[in-house]
Coordinates of C-alpha atoms and ligand atoms in Angstrom, one line a residue:
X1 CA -59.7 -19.0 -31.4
X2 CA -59.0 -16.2 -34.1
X3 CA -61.2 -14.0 -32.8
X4 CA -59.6 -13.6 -29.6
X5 CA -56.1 -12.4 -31.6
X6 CA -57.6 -9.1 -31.7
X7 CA -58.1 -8.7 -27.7
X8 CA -55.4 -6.6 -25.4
X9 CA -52.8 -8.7 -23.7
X10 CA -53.9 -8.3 -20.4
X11 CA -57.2 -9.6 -21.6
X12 CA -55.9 -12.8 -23.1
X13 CA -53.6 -13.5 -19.6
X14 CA -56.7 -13.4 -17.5
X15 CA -58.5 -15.9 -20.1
X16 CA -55.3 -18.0 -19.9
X17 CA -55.3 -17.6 -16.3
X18 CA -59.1 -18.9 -15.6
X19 CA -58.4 -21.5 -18.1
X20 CA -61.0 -20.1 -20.4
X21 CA -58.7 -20.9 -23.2
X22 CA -55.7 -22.9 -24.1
X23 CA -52.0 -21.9 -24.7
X24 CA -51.5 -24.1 -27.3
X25 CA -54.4 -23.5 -29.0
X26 CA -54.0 -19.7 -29.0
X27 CA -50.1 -20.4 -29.8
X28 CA -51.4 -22.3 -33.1
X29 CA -53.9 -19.6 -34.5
X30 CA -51.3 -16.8 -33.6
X31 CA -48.6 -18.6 -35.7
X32 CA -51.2 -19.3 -38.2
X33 CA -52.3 -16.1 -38.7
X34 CA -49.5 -14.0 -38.2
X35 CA -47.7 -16.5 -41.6
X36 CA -51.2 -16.0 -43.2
X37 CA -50.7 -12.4 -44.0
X38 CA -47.6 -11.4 -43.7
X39 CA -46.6 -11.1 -47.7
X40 CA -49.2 -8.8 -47.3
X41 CA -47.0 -6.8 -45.0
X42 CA -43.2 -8.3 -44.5
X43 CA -43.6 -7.5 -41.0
X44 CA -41.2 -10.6 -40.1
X45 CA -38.1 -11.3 -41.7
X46 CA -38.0 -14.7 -39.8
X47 CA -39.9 -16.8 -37.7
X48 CA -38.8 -19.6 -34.8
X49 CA -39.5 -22.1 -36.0
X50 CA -38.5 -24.0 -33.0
X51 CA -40.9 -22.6 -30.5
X52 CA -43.7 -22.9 -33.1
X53 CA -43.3 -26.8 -32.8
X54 CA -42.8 -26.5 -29.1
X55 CA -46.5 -26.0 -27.4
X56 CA -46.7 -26.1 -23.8
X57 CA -49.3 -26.0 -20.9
X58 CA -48.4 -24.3 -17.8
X59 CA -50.0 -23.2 -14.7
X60 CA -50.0 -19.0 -14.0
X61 CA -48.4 -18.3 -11.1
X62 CA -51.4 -15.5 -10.2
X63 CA -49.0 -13.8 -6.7
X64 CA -46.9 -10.5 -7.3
X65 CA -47.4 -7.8 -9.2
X66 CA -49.1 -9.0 -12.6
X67 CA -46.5 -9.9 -15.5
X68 CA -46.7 -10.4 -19.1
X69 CA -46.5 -14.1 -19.8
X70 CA -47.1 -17.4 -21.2
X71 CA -48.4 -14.9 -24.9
X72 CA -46.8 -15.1 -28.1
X73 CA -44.8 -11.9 -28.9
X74 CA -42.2 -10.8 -31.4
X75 CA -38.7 -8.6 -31.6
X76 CA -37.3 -6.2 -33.3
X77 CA -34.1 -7.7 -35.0
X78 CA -32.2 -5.8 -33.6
X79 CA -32.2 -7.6 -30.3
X80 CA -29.9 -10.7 -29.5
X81 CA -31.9 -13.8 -29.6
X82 CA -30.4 -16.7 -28.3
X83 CA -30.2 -19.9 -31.8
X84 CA -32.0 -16.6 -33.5
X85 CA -30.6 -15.1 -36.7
X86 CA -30.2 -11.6 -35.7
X87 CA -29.2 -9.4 -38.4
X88 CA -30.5 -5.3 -37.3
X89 CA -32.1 -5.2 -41.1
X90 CA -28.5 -5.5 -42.8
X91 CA -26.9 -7.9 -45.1
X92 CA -23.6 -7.1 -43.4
X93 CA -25.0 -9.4 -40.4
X94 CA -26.3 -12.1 -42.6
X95 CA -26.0 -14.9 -41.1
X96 CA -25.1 -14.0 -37.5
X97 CA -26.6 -16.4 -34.7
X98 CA -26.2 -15.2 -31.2
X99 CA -25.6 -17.6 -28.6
X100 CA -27.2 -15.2 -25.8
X101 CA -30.3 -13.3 -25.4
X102 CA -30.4 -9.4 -24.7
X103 CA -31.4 -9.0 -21.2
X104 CA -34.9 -8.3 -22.1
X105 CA -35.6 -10.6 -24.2
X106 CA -34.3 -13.1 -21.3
X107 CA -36.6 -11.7 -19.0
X108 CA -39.5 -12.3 -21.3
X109 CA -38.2 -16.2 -21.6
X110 CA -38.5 -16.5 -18.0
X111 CA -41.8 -15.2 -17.8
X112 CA -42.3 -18.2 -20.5
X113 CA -43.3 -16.0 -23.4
X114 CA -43.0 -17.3 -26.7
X115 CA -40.5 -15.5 -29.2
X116 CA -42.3 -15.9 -32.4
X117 CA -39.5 -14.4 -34.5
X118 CA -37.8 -11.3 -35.7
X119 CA -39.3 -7.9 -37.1
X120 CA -38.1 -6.2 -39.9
X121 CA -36.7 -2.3 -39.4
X122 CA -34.5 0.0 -40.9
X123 CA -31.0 -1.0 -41.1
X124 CA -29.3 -0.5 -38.1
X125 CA -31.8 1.5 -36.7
X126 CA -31.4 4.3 -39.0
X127 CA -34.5 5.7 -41.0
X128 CA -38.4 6.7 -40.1
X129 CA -39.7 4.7 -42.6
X130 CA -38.7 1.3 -42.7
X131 CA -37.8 1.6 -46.1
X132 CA -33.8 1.2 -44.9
X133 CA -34.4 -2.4 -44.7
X134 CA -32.2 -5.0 -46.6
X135 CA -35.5 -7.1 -46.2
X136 CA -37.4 -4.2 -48.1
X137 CA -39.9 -2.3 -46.4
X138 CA -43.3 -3.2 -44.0
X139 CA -46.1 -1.9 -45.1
X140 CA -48.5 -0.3 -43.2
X141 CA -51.7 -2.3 -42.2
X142 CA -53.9 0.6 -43.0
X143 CA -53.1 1.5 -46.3
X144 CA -50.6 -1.2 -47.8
X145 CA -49.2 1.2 -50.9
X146 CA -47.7 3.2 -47.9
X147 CA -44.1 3.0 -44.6
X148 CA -45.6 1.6 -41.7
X149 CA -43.0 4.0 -39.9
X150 CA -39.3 3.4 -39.1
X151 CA -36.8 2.3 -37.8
X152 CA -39.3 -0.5 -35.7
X153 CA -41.7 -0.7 -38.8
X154 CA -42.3 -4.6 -39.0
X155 CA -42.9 -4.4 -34.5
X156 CA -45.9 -1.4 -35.6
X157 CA -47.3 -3.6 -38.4
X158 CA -47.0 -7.0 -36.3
X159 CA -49.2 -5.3 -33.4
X160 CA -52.0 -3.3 -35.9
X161 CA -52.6 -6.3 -37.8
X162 CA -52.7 -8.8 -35.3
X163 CA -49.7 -10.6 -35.7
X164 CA -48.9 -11.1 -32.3
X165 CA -49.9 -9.4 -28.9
X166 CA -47.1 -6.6 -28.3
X167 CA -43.5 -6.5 -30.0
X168 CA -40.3 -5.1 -29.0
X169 CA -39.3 -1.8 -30.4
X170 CA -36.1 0.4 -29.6
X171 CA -36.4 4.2 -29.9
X172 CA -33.2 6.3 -30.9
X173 CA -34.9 9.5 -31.8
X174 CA -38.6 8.3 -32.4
X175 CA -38.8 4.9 -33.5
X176 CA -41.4 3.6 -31.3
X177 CA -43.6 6.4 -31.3
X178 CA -43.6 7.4 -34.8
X179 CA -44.4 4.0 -36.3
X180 CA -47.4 3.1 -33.4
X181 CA -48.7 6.7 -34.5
X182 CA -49.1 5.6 -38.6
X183 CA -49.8 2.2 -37.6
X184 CA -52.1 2.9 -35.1
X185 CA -50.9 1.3 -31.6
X186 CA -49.7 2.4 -28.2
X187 CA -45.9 2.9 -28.6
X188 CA -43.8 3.5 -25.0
X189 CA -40.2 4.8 -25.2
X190 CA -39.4 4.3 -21.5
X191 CA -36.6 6.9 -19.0
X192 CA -33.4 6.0 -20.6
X193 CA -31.9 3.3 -18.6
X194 CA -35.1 1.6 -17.2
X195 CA -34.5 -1.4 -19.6
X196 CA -31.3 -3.0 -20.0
X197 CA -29.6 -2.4 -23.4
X198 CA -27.2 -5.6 -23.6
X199 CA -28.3 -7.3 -26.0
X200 CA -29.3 -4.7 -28.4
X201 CA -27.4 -3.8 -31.4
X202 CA -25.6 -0.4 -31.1
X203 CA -27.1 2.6 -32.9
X204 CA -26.3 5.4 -30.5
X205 CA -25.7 4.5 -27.1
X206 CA -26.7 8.0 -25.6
X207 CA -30.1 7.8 -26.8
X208 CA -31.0 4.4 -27.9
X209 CA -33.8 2.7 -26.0
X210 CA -35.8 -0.4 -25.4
X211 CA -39.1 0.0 -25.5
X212 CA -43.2 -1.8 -26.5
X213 CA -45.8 -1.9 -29.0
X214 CA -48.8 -2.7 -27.5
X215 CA -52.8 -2.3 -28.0
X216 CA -53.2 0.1 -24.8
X217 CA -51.3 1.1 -22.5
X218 CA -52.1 -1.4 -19.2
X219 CA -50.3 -4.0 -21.9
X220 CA -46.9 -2.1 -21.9
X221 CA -47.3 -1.2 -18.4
X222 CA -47.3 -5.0 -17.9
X223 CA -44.4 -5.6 -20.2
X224 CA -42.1 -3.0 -17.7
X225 CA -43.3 -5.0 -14.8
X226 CA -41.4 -8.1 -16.8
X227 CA -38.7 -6.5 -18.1
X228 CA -37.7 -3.8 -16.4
X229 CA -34.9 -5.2 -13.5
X230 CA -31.1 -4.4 -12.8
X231 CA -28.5 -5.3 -15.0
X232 CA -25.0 -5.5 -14.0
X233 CA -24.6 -6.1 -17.6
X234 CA -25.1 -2.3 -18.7
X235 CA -23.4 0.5 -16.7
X236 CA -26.5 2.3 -18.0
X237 CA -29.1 0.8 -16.5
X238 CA -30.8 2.5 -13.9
X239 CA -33.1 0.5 -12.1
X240 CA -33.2 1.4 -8.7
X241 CA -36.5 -0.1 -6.9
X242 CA -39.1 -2.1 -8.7
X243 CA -42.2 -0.8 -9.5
X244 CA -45.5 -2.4 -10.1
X245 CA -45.7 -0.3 -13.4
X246 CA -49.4 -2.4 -14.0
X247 CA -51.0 -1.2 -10.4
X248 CA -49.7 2.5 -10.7
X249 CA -51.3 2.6 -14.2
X250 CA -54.8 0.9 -13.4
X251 CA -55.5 3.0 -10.5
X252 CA -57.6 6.6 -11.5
X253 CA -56.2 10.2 -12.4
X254 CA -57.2 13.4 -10.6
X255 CA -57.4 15.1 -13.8
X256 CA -58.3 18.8 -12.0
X257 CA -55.0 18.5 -10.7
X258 CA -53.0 17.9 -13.9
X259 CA -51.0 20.6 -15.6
X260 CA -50.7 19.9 -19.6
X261 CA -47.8 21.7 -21.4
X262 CA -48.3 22.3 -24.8
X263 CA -45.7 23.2 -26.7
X264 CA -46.2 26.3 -29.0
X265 CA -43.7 25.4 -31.4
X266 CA -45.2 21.8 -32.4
X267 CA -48.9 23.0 -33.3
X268 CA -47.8 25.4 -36.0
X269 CA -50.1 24.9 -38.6
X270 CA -47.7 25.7 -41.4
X271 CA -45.4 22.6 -39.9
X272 CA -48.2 20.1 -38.5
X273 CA -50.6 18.5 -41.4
X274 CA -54.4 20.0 -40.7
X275 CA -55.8 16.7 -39.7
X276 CA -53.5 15.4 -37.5
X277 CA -53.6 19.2 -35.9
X278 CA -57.8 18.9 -35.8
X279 CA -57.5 15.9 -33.8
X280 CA -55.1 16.6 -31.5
X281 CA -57.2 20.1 -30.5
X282 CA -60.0 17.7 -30.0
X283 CA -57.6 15.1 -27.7
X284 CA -57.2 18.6 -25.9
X285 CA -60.5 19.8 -26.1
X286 CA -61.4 16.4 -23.9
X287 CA -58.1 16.8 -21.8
X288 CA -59.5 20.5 -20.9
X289 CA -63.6 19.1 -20.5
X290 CA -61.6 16.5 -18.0
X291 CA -60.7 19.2 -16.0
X292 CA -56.7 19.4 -16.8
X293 CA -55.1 23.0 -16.7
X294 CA -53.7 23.3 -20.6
X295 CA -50.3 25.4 -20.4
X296 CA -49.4 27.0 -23.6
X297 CA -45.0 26.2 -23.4
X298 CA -42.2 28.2 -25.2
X299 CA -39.8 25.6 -26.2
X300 CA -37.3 28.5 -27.6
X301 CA -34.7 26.2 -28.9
X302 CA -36.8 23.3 -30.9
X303 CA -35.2 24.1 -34.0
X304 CA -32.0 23.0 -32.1
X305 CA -33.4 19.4 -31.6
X306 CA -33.0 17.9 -35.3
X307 CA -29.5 19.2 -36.0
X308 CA -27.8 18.6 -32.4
X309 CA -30.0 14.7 -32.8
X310 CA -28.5 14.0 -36.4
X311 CA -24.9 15.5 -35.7
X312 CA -24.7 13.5 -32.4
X313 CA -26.4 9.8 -33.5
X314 CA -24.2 10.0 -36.5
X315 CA -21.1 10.7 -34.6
X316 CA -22.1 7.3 -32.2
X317 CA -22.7 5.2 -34.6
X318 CA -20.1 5.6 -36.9
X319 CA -18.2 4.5 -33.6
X320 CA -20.7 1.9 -32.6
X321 CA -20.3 0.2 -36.4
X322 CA -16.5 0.3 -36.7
X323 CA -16.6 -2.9 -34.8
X324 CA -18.2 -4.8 -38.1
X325 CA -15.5 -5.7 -39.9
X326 CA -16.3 -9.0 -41.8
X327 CA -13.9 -11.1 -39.0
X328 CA -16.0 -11.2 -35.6
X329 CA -19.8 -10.8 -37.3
X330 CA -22.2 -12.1 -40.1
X331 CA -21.2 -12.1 -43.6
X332 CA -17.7 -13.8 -45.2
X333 CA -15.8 -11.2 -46.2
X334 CA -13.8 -11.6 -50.0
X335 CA -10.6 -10.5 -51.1
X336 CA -7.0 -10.9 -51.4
X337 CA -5.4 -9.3 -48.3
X338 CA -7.2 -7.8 -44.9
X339 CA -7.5 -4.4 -46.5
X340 CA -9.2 -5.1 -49.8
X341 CA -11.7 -7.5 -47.1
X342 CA -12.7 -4.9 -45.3
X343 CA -13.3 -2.2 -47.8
X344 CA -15.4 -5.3 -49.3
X345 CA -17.5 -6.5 -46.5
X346 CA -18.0 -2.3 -45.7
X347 CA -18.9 -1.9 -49.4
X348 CA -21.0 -4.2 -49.8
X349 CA -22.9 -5.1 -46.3
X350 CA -23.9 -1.5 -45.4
X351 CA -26.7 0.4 -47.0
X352 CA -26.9 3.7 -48.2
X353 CA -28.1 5.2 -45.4
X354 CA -25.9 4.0 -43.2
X355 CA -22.9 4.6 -45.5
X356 CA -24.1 8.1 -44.9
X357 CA -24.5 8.1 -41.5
X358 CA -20.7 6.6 -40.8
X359 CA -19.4 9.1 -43.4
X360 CA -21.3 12.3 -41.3
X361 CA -20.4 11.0 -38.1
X362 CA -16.4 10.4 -39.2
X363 CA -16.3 14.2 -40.4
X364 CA -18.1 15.8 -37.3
X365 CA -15.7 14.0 -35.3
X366 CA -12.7 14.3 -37.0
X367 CA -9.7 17.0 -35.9
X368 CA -10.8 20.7 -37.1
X369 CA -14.3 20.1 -37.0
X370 CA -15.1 18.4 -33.8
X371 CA -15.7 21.6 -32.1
X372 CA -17.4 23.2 -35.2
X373 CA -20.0 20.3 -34.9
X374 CA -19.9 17.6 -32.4
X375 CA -19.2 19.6 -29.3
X376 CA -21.6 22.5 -30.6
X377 CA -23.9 19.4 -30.6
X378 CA -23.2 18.5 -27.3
X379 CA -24.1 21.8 -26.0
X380 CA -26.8 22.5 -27.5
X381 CA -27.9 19.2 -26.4
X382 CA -27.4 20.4 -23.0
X383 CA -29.4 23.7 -23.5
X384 CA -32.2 21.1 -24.8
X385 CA -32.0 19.5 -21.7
X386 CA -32.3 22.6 -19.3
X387 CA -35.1 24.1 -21.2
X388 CA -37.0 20.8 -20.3
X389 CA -36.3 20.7 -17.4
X390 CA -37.9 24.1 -16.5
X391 CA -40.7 23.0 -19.2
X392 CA -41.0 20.2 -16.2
X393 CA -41.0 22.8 -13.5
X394 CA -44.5 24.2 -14.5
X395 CA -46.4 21.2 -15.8
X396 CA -46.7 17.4 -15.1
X397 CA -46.5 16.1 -18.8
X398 CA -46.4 17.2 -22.3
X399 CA -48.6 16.8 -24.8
X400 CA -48.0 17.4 -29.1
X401 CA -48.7 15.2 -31.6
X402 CA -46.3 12.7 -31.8
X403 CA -45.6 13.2 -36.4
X404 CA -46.3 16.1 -37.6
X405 CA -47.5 14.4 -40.7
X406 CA -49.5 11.8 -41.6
X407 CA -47.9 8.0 -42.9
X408 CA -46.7 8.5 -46.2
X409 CA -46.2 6.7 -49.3
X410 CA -43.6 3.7 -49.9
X411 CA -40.7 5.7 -52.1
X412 CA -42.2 9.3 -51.3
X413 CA -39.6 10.7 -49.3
X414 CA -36.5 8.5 -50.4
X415 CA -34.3 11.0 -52.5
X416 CA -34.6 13.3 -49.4
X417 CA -33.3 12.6 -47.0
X418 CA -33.7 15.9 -44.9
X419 CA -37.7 15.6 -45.9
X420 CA -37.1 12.1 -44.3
X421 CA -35.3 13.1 -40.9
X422 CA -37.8 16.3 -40.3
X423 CA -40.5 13.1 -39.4
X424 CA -38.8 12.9 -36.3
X425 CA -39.6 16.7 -35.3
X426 CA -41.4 15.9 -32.5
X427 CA -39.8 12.7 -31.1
X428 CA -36.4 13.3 -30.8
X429 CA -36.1 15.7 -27.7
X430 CA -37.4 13.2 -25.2
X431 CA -34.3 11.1 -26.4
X432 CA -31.5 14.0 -26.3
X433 CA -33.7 15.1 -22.9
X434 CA -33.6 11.3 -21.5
X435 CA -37.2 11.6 -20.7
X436 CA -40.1 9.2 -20.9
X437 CA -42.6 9.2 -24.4
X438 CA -45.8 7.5 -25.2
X439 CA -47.3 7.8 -28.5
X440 CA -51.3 7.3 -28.4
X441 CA -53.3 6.8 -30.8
X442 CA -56.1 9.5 -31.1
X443 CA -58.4 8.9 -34.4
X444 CA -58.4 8.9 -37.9
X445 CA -57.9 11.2 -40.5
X446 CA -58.8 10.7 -44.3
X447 CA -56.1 11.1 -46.9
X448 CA -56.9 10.2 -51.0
X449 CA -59.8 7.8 -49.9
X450 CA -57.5 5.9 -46.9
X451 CA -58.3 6.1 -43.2
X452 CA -55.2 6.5 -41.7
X453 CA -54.5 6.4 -37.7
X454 CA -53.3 9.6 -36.2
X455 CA -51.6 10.0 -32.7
X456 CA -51.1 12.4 -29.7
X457 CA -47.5 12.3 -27.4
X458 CA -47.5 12.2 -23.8
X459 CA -43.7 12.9 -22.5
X460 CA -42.8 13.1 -18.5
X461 CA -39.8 13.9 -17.1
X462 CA -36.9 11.1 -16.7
X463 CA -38.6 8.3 -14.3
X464 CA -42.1 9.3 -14.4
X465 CA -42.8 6.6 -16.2
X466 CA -45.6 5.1 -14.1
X467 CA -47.0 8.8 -14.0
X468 CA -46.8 8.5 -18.0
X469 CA -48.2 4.7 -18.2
X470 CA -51.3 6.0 -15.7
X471 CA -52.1 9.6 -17.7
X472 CA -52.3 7.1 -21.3
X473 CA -54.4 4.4 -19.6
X474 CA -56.7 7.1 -18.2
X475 CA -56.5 9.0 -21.4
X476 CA -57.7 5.8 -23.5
X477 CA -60.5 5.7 -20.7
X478 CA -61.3 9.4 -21.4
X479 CA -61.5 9.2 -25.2
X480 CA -63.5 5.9 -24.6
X481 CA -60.9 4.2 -27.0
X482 CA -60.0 0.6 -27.9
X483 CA -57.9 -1.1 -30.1
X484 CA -59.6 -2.1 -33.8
X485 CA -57.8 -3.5 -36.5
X486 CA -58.4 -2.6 -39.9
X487 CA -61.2 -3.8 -41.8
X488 CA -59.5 -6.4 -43.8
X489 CA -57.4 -7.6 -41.1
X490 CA -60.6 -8.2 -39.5
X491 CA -62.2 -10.3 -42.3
X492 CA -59.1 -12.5 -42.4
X493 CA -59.5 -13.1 -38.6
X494 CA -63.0 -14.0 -39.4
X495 CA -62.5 -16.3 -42.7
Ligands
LIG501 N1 -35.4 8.4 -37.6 C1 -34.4 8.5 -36.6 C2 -33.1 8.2 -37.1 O1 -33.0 7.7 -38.3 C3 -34.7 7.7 -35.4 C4 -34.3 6.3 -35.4 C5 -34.5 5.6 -34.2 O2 -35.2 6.0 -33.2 N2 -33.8 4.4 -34.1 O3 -32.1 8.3 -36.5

């Protein structure tokens, strides 16, 4: 049964489906396996244990467009889980139990998935690295002395080392994409408002997102066909028609008639490590051999996208995280009147990072300055958005790699954090644009000895999505590529 962990997800539904294999038994070696090795990788910070004693046999209901269902699959804990601790990687939510699931993660229940447990991620969402987490950091599967990526690091590491068959991620300014590019796995950052966000904890409500780690791309096309509904439970949510997000992406691509921005600006050797640059001009070279038109882009205002993503998120969530003041959520708060409480539970239950996240977004918003920085944010934001949008005018997607670097080592980039937010060069102006991003992986590169995975970014304009989910599927068919583990993940399947 181990060896079918590694397989895709829509693999493992058809083999459920024909009854070529049994859910309980599959449920058993997942569990099994994932607990085998994760001190290896703290991918999980806790398990449900209830559904792990649950089992079940049921019948696939094989009408409508195909679903994910009946497979084990974990989420980011930073999603509501009904009886599940839910804690978004910080001690100040120790301890909280929701009684509800976020919409999503409801939408998976019905479709009788089985919620193995909860991923580890930077605190609150905040970090590329993982390393932000109160739980300490994931490692990466491929190299274990270095961040599986952030802020959904345990979600990457869970799906590389066959932990379970796709995970929940959300994606801010890049933290889907970047950790599937150093882990190795399809990462989707959906339109904004194609998934619900009840249910999710608050990092910045403009740009946060719900989105999949997967082993190719059919996988998180099926998880949208699942998840992605109306919700009168977020004004946000824009989900209009539904859309068999699995059909659109199976069926072929006329390549000769896709246009393929590049943009100038993100394949600048002195910016983009060598390797991962080589292998993205060879992901090109095949795009090109396909027959796509390649269309060098001028994105004039990229160095905008960093400073008007940092001054913005940081303005929202030190909003957003007001609301934890030791009375409604997690931890007991100590001391002698309500003041000295909250400085306490403040003090003590937030993590650097975040500390400094809620300090920067107080003074950018504060009177004197909110013009200086938040609404010079704002606009520059908008002048982001424009230039997209006549990017989007001339070519069908956009291709870059999706880090400009490749993973790096646990502690290397801690006592910078400027080093640590220029990871996100790349990512975050799909999320200030409200466009559509899929990170695929697109080989190896070789760094002190260690193969390490290395990615390419597809990016459509705002509710292309099954445009996006059809170029990757096709794109995975073009580089003939499948999902492998690493070698000792591997040898522990097999032992
Ligand atoms: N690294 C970015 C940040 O710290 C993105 C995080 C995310 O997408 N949640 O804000």
């Amino acid at each position: 049964m181990r060896d079918l962990l590694a397989r895709t997800a829509h693999e493992l539904i058809s083999a459920l489906g024909t009854g070529e294999i049994n859910h309980n038994d599959l449920q058993e070696a997942q569990f099994g396996f994932a607990r085998s090795i994760d001190d290896q990788l703290n991918s999980f910070v806790c398990w449900d244990e209830e559904v792990e004693d649950q089992g079940w046999e049921l019948q696939m209901d094989l009408d409508g467009p195909r679903q994910f269902s009946k497979l084990p699959y974990a989420a980011k804990d930073l999603f509501a889980t009904r009886g599940l601790a839910t804690t978004a990687g910080s001690r100040i939510l120790s301890g909280f139990v929701p009684d509800f699931d976020a919409t999503v993660v409801g939408h998976l229940r019905q479709a009788k998935n089985h919620l193995m447990g909860k991923t580890n991620m930077d605190e609150f969402a905040m970090g590329s690295s993982g390393e932000n987490s109160a739980y300490g950091p994931s490692r990466n599967p491929w190299d274990l002395a270095r961040v599986a990526g952030g802020s959904s690091s345990g979600s990457a590491s869970a799906v590389a080392a066959c932990q379970c068959f796709m995970a929940l991620g959300t994606d801010t300014g890049g933290s889907i994409r970047i950790p599937a590019a150093f882990c190795g796995v399809v990462g989707y950052r959906p339109t904004y408002g194609l998934l619900s966000r009840y249910g999710m904890v608050a990092y910045s409500s403009s740009c946060d997102q719900a989105g999949t780690f997967t082993r190719c791309s059919l996988d998180a096309a099926l998880a949208m066909n699942t998840m992605s509904h109306p919700d009168p439970l977020d004004s946000t949510c824009r989900v209009e028609a539904e859309i068999d997000y699995y059909g659109y992406a199976s069926q072929p691509l006329h390549w000769n008639k896709l246009r393929v921005g590049v943009i100038r600006q993100f394949t600048d050797p002195t910016t983009v490590d060598s390797r991962v640059l080589e292998n993205f001009e060879r992901s090109l070279a095949q795009l090109r051999e396909a027959g796509a038109e390649i269309i060098e882009l001028d994105f004039s205002v990229s160095q905008y996208c960093i400073p008007a993503y940092y001054v913005i998120t940081a303005a929202e969530c030190s909003s957003n995280l007001a609301r934890y003041d030791g009375v409604r959520f997690g931890a007991e708060p100590q001391g002698e009147d309500l003041l000295e409480r909250y400085l306490n539970v403040r003090s003590e239950g937030f993590g650097e990072e975040v500390k400094r996240r809620i300090l920067l977004g107080t003074y950018v918003l504060s009177s004197g300055y909110f013009d200086a920085y938040y609404n010079r944010a704002r606009a520059m934001r908008a002048e982001i958005t424009r230039s997209l949008n006549s990017m989007f005018n001339g070519v069908d997607v956009i291709a870059c790699p999706t880090s400009p670097q490749l993973p790096f080592k646990l502690g290397e980039k801690m006592d910078d954090p400027v080093a640590m937010y220029m990871s996100d060069l790349f990512t975050v102006f799909v999320n200030l644009g409200g466009c559509c991003g899929i990170s695929m992986p697109n080989g190896f590169a070789e760094d002190e000895g260690q193969k390490l995975p290395t990615a390419l970014q597809f990016v459509c304009p705002a509710f292309h999505d099954s445009m996006l989910l059809r170029i990757a599927s096709q794109f995975e068919a073009l580089c003939d590529w499948s999902f492998q583990p690493p070698d000792w993940v591997t040898d522990r399947l097999a032992g």
